[in-house]
Coordinates of C-alpha atoms and ligand atoms in Angstrom, one line a residue:
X1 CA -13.1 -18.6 3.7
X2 CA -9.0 -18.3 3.5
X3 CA -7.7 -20.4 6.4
X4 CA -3.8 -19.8 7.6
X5 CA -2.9 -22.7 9.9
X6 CA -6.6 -22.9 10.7
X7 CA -6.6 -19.2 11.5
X8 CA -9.1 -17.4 8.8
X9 CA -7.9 -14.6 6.8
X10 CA -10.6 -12.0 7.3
X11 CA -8.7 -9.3 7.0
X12 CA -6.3 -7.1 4.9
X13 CA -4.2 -7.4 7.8
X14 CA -4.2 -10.9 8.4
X15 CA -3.2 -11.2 4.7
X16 CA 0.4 -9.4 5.6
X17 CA 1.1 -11.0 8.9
X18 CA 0.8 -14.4 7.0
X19 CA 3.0 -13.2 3.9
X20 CA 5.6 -11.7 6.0
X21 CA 6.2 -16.0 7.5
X22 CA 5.8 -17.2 4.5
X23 CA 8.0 -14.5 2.0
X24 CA 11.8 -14.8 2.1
X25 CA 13.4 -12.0 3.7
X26 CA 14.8 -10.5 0.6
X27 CA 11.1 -10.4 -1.1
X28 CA 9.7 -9.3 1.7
X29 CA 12.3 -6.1 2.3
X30 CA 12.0 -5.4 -1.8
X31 CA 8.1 -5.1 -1.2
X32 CA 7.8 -3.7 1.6
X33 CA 10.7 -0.8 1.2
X34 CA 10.0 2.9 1.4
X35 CA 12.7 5.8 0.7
X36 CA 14.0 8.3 4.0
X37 CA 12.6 7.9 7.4
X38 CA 9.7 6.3 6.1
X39 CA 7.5 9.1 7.0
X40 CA 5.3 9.2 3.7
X41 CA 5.2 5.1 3.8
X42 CA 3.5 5.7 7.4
X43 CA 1.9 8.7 7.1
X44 CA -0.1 7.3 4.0
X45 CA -1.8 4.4 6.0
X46 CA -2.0 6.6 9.3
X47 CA -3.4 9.8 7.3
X48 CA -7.0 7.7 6.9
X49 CA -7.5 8.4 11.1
X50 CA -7.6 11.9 10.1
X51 CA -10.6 11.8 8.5
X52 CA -14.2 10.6 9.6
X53 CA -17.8 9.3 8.4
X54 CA -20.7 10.9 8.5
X55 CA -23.1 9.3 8.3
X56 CA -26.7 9.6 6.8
X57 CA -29.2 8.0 8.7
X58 CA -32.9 6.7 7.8
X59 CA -32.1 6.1 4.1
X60 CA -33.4 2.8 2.2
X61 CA -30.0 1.3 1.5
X62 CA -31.6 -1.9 0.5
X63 CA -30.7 -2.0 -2.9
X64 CA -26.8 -1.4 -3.1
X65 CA -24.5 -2.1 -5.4
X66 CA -20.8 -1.6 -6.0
X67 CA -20.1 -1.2 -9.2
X68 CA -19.1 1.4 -11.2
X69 CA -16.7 2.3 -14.7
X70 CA -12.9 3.4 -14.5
X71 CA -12.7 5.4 -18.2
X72 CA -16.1 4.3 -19.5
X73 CA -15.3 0.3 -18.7
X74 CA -17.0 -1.9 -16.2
X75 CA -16.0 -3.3 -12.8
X76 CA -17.4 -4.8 -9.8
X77 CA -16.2 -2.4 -7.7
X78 CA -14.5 0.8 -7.7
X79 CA -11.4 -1.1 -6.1
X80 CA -8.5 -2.5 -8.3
X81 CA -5.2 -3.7 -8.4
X82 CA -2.0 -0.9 -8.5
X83 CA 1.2 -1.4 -10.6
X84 CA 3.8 -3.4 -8.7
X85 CA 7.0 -4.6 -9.9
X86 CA 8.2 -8.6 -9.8
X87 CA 5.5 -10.6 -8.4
X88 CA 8.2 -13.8 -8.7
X89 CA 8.5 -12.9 -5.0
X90 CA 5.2 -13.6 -4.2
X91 CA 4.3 -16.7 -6.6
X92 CA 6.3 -18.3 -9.5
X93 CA 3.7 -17.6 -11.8
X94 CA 3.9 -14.0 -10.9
X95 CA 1.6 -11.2 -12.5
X96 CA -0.3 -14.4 -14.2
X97 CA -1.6 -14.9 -11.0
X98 CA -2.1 -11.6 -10.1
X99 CA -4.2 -10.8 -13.3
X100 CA -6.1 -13.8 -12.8
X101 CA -7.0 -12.7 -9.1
X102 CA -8.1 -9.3 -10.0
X103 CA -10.1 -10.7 -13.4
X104 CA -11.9 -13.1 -10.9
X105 CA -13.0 -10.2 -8.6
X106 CA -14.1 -8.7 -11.7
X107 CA -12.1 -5.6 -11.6
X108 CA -9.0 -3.6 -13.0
X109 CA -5.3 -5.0 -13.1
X110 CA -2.9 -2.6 -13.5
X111 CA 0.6 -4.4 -14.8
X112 CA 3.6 -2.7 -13.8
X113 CA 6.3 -2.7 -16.8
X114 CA 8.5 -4.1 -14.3
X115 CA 7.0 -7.2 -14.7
X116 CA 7.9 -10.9 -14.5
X117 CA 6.0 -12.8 -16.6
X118 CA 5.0 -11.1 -20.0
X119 CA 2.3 -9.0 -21.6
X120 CA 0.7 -11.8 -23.5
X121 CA 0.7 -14.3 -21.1
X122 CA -0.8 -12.2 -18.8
X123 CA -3.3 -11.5 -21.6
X124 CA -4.0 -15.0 -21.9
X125 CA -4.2 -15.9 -18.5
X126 CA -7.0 -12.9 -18.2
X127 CA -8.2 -12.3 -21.1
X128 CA -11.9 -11.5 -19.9
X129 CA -10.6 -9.3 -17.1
X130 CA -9.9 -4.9 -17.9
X131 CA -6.2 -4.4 -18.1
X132 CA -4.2 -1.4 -18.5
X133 CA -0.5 -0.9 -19.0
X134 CA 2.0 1.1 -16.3
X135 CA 5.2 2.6 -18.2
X136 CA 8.3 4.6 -17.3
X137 CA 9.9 6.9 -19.8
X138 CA 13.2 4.8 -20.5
X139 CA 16.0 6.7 -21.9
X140 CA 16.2 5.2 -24.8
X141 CA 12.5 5.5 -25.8
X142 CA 12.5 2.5 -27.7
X143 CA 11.7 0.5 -24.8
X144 CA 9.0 2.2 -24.0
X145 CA 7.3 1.9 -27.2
X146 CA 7.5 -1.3 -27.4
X147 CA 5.6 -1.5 -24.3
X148 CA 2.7 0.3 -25.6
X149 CA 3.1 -1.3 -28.6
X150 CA 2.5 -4.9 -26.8
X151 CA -0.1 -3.7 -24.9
X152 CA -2.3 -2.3 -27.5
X153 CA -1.9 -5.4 -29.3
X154 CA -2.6 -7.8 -26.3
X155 CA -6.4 -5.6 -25.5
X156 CA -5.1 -3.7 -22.8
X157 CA -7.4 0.0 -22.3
X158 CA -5.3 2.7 -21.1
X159 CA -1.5 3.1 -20.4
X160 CA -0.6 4.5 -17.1
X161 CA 2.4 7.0 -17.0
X162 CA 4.3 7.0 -13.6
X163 CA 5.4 10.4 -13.5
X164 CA 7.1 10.7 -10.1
X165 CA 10.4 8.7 -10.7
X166 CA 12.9 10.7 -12.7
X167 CA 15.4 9.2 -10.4
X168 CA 15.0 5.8 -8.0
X169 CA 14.5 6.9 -4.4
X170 CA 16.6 6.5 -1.6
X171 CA 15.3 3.3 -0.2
X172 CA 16.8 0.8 2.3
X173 CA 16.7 -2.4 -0.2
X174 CA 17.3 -0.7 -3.1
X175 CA 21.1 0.5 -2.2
X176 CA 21.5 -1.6 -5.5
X177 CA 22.3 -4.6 -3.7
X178 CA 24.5 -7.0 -6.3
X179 CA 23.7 -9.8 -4.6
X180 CA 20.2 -11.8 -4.5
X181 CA 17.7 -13.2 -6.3
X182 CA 17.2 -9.4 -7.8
X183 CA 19.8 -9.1 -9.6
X184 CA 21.5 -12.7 -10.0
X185 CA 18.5 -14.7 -11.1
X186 CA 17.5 -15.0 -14.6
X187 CA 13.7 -15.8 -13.8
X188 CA 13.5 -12.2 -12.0
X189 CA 14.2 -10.5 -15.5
X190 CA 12.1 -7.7 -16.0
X191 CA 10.6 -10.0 -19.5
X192 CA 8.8 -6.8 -21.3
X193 CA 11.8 -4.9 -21.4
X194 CA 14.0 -7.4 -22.8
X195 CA 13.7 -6.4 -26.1
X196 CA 14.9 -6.8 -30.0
X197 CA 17.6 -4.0 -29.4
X198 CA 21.6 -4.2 -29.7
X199 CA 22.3 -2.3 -26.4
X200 CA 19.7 -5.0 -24.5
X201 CA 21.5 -7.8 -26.3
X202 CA 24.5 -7.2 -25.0
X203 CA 23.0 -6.5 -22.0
X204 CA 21.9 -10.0 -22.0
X205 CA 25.2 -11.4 -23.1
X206 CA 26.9 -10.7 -20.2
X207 CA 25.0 -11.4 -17.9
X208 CA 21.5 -10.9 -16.1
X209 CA 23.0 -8.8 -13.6
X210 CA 23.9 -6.8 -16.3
X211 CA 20.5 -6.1 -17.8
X212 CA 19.1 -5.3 -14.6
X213 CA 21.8 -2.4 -14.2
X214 CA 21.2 -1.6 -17.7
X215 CA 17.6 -1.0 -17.5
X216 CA 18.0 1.0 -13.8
X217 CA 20.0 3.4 -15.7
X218 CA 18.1 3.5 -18.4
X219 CA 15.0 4.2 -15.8
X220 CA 16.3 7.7 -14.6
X221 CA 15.2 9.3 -17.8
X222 CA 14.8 13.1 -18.2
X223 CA 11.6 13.8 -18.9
X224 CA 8.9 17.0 -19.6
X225 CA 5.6 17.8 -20.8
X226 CA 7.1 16.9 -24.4
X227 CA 6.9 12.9 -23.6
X228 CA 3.6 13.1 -22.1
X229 CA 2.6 14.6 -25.8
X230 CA 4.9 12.0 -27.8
X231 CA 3.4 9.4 -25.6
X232 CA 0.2 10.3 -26.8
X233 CA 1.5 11.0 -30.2
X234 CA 2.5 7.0 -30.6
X235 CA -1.0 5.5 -29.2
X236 CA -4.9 6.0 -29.3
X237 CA -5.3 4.5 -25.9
X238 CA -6.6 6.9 -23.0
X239 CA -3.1 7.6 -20.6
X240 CA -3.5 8.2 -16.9
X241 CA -0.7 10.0 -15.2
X242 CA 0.1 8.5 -11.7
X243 CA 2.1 10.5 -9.5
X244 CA 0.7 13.4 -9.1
X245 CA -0.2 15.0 -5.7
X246 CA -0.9 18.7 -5.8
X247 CA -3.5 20.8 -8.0
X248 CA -1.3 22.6 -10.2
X249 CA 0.4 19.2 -11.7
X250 CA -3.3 18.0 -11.9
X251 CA -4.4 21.2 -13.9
X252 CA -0.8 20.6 -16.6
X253 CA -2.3 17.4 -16.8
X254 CA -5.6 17.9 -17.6
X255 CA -4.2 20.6 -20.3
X256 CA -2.0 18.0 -21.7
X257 CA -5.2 16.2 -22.5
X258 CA -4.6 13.1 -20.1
X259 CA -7.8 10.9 -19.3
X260 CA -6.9 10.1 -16.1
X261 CA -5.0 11.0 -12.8
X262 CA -3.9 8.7 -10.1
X263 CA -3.2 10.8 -7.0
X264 CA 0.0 8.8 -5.1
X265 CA 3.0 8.9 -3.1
X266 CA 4.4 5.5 -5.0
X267 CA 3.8 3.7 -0.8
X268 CA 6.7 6.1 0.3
X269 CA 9.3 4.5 -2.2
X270 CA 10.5 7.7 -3.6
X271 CA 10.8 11.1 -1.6
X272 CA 9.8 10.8 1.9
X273 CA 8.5 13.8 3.2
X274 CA 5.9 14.2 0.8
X275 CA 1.7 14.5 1.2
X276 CA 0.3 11.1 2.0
X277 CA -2.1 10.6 -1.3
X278 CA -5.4 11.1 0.8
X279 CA -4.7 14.4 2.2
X280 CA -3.8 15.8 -1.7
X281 CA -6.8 13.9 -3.3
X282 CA -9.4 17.0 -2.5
X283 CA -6.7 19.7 -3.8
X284 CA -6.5 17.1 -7.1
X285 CA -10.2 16.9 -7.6
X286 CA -11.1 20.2 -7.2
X287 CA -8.1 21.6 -9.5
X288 CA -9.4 19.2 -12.6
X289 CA -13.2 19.5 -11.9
X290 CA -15.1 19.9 -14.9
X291 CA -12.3 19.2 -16.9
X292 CA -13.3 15.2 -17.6
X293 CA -10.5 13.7 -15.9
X294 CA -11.1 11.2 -13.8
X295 CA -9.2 10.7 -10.6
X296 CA -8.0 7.5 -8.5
X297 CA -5.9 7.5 -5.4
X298 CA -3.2 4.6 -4.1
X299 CA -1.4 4.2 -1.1
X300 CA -2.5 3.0 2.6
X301 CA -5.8 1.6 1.9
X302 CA -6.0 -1.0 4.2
X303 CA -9.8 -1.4 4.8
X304 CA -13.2 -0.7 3.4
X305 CA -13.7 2.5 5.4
X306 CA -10.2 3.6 3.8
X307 CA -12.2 2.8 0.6
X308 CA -15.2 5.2 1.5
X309 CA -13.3 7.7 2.5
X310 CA -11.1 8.3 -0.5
X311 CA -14.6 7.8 -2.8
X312 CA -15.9 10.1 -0.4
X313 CA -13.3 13.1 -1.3
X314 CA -13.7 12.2 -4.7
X315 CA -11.5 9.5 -6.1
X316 CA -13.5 7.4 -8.8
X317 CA -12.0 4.6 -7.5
X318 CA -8.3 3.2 -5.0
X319 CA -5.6 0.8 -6.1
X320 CA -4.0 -1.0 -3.4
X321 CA -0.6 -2.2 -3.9
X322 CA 1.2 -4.1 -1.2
X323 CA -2.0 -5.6 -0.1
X324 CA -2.3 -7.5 -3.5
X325 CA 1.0 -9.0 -3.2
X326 CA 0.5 -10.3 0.3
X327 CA -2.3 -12.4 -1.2
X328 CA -0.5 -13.4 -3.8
X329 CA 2.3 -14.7 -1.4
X330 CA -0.5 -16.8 0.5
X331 CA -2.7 -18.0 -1.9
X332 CA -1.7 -17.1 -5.3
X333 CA -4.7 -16.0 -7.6
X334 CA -7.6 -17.0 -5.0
X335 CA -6.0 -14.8 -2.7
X336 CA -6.0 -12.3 -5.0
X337 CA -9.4 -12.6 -5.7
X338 CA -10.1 -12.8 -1.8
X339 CA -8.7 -9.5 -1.0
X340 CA -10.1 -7.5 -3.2
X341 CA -13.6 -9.3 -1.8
X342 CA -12.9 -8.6 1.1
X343 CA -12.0 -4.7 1.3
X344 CA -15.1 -4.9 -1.4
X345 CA -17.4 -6.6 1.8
X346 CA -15.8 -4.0 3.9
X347 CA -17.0 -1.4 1.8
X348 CA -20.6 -2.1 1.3
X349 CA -21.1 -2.7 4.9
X350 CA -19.4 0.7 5.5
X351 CA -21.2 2.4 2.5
X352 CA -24.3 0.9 3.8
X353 CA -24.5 2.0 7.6
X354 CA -23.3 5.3 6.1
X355 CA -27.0 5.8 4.1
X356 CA -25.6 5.4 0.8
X357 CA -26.1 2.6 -2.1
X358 CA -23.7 3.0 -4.5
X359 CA -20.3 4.7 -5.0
X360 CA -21.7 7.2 -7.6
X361 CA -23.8 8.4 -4.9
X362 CA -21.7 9.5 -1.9
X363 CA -22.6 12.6 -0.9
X364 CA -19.3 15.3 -1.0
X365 CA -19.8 15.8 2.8
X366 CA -20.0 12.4 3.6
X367 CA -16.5 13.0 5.0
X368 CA -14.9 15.6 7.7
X369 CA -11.8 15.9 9.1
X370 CA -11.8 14.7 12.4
X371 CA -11.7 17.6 15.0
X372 CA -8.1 18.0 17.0
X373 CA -10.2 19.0 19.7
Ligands
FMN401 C1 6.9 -3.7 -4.4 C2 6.4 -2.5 -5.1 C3 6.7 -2.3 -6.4 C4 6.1 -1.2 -7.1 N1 6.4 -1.1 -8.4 C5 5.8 0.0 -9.1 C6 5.9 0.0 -10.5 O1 6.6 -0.8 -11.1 N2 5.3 1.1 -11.1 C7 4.5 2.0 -10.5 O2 4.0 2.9 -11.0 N3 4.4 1.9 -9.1 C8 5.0 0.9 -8.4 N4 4.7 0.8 -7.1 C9 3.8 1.8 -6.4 C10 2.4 1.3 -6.4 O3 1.8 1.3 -7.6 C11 1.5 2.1 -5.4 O4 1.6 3.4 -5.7 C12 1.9 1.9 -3.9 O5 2.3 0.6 -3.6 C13 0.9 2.4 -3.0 O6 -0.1 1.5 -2.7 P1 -0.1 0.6 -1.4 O7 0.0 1.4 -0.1 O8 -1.4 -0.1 -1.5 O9 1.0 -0.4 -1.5 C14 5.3 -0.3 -6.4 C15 5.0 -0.5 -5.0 C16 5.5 -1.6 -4.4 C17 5.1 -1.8 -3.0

């Protein structure tokens, strides 16, 4: 069992309380930033209260297992690790760590292509554990290749396409501060997006702030319908949309021949006011049913019942963001690994008391909405 000054970590919980002593204040504002009031950020965690178990009672639940498949592939359980940008501010080995964590646990790491360390080494640290690749449409589309270029050739399965960030949102840390470890330090560089170009070059030349503001502008790409299709025109690998929050998106995507949808709200980062990711994941399931899409769900999960829930409405399987990082900041990979065991504990004890044995086998009214009376 974790210990924090002889205080076990047990929880999800206990996990943030301990990385926001330990994180410096700039990490812990960058990670745990959301865009407006904050309403979305909140609302996704709070939105879970809404909804309630019922469950079945006088079933065998014996036998029970966790696993399941995200796109065809294996993992202990249908919990896994969401995209996050610059683990530096959690652990110096950054998302080596992180992959190494989630490998451990058995289950999916998703890498953000904002990340520190780069694609192979992260292959190489992991290279037993299911990977897939998270890209942004960067102006110059060059960049973006490359990315899926480097991950096909490192043995990641799927690229993930984060679709809600046509512009950065209005966030409190991320009034492009100049100052910081950010921008100023050279060991923050985003390393998979430093590549063999002129323009990046010179980027480099003058400076690492200047890369940083290169790549930010080069981040608030147009984009349509047409990349999704040139994406999928440059790679064989299966591509997962994440982003998307309401039926209609869900049904373009599935007619733009997508494998995979992650209902989210990017944790509130980028336009508050929007539908925490739980409350849209029935409207996203039943627009793409039948159509052999599977769909996932990030933001707010916080516990095992948050787990059974979302399963429960119809997501294949949650990614948890900030919850990874805290671990990371306590206890590098093992704390990786412990988090995700623990939500994982969390869930079978709640799928378990709830009559049912294995994810593939919640019933669809497992879950109600809890009664405002
Ligand atoms: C610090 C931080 C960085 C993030 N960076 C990315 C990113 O690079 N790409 C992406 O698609 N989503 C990114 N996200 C959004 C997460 O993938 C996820 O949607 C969000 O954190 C919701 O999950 P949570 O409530 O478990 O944190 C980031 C979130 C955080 C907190």
């Amino acid at each position: 069992m974790s210990t924090s000054n002889g205080r076990p970590l047990m929880t999800v919980d206990d996990y943030r309380c301990r990385a926001q002593k330990l994180m410096s204040s700039e990490g812990w504002s960058f990670y745990n930033d959301a865009s407006g009031r904050r309403s979305t950020y909140n609302d996704s965690m709070e939105a879970f209260d809404r909804y309630v178990i019922r469950p079945r009672i006088l079933r065998d639940v014996t036998h029970r297992t966790l696993s399941t498949t995200v796109l065809g592939q294996p993992i202990s359980m249908p919990i896994c690790v969401a995209p996050t940008s610059y683990h530096r501010y959690a652990h110096t080995s950054a998302e080596v760590e992180t992959a190494k964590g989630a490998a451990d646990a058995d289950t999916l790491f998703v890498m953000s292509c904002y990340a520190n360390a780069s694609i192979s080494d992260v292959s190489r640290a992991a290279p037993g554990g299911l990977k897939w690749m998270q890209l942004y449409l960067f102006k110059d589309r060059r960049i973006s290749e490359h990315v899926v270029k480097e991950a096909e050739k490192e043995g990641f399965k799927a690229i993930v396409l984060t679709v809600d960030l046509p512009f950065t949102g209005n966030r409190a840390f991320s009034q492009k501060r100049p100052s910081g470890k950010y921008y100023q330090d050279p060991t923050f560089r985003p390393e998979n997006l430093a590549i063999d170009i002129p323009e990046i070059h010179k980027a480099i030349q003058s400076g690492d702030v200047c890369i940083r503001r290169f790549l930010e502008e080069q981040g608030e790409s147009p984009q349509t319908w047409d990349d999704v299709r040139w994406l999928k025109s440059i790679t064989k690998l299966p591509i997962v949309l994440k982003g998307i929050l309401t039926g209609e998106a869900a049904r373009e995507a599935a007619d733009a021949g997508v494998s995979g949808i992650i209902v989210s709200a990017h944790g509130g980062r980028q336009i508050d006011g929007i539908s925490s990711p739980i409350d849209a994941l029935t409207e996203v399931v039943s627009a793409v049913k039948g159509r052999g899409v599977e769909v996932y769900m990030d933001g707010g999960v916080m516990s095992g019942t948050d787990v059974l829930k979302a399963l429960g409405l119809g997501a294949r399987a949650v990614l948890i963001g900030k919850p990874v990082l805290w671990a990371l900041a306590c206890e590098g990979s093992s704390g990786v690994k412990n988090v995700l065991s623990i939500l994982g504990a969390e869930l079978d004890s709640a799928l378990a008391i709830s009559g049912c044995t294995s994810p593939n086998e919640i019933p669809s009214n497992l879950i109600g909405r809890k009664s405002l009376l």
